Short mmCIF file of N, CA and C in Angstrom, two decimals:
data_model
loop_
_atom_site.label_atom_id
_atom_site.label_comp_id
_atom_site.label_asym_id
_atom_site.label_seq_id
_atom_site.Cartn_x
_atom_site.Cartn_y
_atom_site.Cartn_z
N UNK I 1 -9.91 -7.76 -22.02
CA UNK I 1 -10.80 -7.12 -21.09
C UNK I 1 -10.02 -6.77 -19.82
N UNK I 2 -10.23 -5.61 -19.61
CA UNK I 2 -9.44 -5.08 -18.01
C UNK I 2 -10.07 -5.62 -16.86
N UNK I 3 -9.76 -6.30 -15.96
CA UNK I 3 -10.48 -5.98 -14.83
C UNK I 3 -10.27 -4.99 -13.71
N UNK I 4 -11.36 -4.98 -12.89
CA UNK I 4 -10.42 -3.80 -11.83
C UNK I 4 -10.41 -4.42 -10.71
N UNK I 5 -9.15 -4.37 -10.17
CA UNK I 5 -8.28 -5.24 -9.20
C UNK I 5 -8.29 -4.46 -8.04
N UNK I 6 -8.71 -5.19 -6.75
CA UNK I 6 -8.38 -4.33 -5.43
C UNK I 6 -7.30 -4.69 -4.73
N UNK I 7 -5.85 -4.13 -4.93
CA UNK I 7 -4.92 -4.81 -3.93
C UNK I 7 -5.03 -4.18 -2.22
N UNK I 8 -5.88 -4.91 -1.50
CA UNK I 8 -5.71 -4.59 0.32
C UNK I 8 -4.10 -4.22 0.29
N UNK I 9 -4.02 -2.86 1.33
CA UNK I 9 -2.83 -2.80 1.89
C UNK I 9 -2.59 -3.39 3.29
N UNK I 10 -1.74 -4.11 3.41
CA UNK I 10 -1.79 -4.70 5.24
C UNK I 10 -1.05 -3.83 5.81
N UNK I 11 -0.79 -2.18 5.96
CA UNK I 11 -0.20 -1.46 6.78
C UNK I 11 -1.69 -0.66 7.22
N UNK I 12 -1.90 -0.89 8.53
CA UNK I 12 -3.17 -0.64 9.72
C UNK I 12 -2.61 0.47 9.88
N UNK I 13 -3.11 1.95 9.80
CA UNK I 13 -2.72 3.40 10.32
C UNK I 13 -2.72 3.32 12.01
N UNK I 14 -1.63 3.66 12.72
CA UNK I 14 -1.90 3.38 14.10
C UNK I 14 -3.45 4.61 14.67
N UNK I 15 -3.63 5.52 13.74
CA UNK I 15 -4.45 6.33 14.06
C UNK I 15 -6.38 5.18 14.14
N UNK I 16 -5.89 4.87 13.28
CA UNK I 16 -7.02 3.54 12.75
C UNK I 16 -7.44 2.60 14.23
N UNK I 17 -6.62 1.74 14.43
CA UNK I 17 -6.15 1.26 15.51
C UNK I 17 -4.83 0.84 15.67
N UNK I 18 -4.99 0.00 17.14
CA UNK I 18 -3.54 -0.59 17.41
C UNK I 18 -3.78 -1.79 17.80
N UNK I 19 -2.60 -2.68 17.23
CA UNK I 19 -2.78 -3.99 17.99
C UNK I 19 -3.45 -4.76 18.96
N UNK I 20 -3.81 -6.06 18.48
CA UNK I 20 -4.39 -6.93 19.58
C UNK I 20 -3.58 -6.75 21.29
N UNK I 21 -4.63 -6.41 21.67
CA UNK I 21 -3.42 -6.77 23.21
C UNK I 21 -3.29 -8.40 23.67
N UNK I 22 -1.98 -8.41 23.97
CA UNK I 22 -1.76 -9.81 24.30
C UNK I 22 -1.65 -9.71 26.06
N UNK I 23 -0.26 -10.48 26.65
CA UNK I 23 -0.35 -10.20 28.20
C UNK I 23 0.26 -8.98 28.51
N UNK I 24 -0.07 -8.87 29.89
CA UNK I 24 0.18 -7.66 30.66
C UNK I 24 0.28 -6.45 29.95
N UNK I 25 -0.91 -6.34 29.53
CA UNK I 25 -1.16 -5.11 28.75
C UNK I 25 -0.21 -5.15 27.70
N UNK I 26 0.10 -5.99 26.98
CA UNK I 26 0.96 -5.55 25.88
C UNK I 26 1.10 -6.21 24.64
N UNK I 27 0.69 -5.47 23.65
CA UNK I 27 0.38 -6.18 22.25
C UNK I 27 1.28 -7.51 21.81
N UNK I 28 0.03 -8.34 21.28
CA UNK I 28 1.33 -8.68 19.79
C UNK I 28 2.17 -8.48 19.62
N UNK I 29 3.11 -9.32 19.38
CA UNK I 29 4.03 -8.94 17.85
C UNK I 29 3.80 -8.68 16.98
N UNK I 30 4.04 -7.51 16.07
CA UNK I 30 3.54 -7.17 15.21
C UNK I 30 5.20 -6.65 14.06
N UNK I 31 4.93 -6.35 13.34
CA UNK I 31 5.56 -5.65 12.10
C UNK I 31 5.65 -4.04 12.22
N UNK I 32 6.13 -3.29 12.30
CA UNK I 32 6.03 -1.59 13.01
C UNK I 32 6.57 -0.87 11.98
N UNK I 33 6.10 -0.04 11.50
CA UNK I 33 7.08 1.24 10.68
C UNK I 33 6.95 2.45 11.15
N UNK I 34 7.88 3.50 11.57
CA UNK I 34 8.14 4.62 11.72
C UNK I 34 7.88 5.96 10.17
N UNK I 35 7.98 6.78 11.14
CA UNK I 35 7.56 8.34 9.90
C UNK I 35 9.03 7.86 9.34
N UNK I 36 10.15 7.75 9.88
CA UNK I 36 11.49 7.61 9.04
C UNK I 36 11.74 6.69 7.68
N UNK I 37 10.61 5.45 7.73
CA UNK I 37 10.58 4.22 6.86
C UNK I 37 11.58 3.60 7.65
N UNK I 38 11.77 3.42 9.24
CA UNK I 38 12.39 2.28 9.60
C UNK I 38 11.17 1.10 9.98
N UNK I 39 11.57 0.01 9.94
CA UNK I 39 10.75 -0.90 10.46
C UNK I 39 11.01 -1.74 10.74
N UNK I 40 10.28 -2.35 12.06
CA UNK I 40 11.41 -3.59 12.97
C UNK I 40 10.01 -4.74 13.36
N UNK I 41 10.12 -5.15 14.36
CA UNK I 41 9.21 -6.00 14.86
C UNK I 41 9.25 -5.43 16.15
N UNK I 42 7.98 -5.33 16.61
CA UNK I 42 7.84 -4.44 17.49
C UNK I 42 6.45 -4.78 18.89
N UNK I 43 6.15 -4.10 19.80
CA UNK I 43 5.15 -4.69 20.40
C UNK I 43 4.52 -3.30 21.20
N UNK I 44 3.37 -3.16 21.30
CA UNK I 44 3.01 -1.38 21.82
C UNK I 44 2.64 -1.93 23.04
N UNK I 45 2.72 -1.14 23.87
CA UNK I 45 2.55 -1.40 25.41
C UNK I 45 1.41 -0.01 25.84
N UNK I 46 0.22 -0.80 26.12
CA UNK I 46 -0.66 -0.24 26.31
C UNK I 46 -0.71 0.83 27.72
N UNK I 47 -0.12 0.32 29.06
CA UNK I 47 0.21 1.35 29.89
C UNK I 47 1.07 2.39 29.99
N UNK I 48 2.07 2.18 29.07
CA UNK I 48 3.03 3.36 28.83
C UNK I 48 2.64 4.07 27.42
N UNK I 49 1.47 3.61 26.86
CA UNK I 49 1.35 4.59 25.38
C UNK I 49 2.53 4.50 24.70
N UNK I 50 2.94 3.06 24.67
CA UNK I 50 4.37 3.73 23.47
C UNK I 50 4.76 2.32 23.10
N UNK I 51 5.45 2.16 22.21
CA UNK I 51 6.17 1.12 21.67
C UNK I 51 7.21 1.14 21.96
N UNK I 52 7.52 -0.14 21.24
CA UNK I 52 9.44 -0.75 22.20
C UNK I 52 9.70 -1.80 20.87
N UNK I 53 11.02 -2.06 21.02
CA UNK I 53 11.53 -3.14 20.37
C UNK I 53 11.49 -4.71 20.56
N UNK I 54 10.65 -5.44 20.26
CA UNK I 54 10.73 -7.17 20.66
C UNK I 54 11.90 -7.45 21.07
N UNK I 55 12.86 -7.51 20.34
CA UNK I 55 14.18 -8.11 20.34
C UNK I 55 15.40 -7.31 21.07
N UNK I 56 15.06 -6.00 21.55
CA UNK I 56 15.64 -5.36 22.32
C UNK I 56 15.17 -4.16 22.70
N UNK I 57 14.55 -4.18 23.88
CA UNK I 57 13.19 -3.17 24.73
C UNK I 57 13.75 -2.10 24.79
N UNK I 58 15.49 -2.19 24.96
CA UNK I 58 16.21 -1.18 25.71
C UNK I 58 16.74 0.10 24.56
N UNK I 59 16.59 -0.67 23.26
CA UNK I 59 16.72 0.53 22.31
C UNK I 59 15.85 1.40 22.07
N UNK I 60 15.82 2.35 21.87
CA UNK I 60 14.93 3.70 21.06
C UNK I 60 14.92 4.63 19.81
N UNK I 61 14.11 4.76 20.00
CA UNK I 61 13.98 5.63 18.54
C UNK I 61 14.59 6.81 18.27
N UNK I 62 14.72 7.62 16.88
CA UNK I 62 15.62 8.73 16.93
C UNK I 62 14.34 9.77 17.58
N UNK I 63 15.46 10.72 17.69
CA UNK I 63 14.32 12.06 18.01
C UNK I 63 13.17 12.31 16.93
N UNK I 64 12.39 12.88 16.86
CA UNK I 64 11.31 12.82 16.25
C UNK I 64 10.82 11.58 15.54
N UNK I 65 10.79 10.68 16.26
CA UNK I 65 10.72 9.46 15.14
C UNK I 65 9.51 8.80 15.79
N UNK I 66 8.66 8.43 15.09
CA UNK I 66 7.32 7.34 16.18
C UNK I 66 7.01 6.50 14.99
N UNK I 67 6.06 5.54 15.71
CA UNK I 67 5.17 4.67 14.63
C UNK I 67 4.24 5.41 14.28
N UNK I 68 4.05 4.87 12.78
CA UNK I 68 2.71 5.33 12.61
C UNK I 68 1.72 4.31 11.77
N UNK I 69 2.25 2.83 11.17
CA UNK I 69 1.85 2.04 10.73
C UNK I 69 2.09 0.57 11.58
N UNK I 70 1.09 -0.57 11.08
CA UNK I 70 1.75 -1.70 11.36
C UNK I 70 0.83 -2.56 10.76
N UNK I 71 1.74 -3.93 11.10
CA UNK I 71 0.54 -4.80 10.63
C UNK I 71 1.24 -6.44 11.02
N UNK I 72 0.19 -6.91 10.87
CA UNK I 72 0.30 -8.62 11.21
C UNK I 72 1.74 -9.25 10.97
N UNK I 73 2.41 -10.09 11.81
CA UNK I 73 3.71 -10.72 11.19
C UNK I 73 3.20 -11.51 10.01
N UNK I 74 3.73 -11.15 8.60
CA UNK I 74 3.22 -12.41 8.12
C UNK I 74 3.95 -13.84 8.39
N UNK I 75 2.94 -14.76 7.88
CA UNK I 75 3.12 -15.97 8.58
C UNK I 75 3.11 -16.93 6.99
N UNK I 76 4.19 -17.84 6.76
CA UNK I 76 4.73 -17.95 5.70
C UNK I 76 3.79 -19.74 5.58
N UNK I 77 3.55 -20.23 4.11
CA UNK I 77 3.09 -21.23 4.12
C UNK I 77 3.52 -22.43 3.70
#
């Protein structure tokens, strides 16, 4: 007998929403993927409309490149 299986995707469309905000206006940590399929760990900053790198703020993205997915760090058991 088949059943029919729903696998949830945990990639949140940033169009959907965006991250919990944490302090000073600025999300979570979260998990981030770009239109390129890069993906880092990342945190969106609600007063500047834009995302940044956790682990290094000072890098950026290529030209045409943004988020457009994300989702929860997973958290291992």
């Amino acid at each position: 007998m088949e059943e029919n299986v729903k696998i949830s995707n945990p990639w949140i469309s940033v169009d959907e929403r965006l991250p919990e905000e944490g302090v000073d206006n600025i999300s979570i940590p979260v998990v981030a993927i770009t239109n390129n399929g890069y993906w880092f760990k990342g945190q969106y900053d609600y007063d500047n409309k834009d995302w940044f790198f956790s682990e290094d703020p000072n890098l950026d993205f290529e030209t045409n490149e943004f988020v457009t997915h994300w989702m929860p760090i997973p958290i291992s058991q």
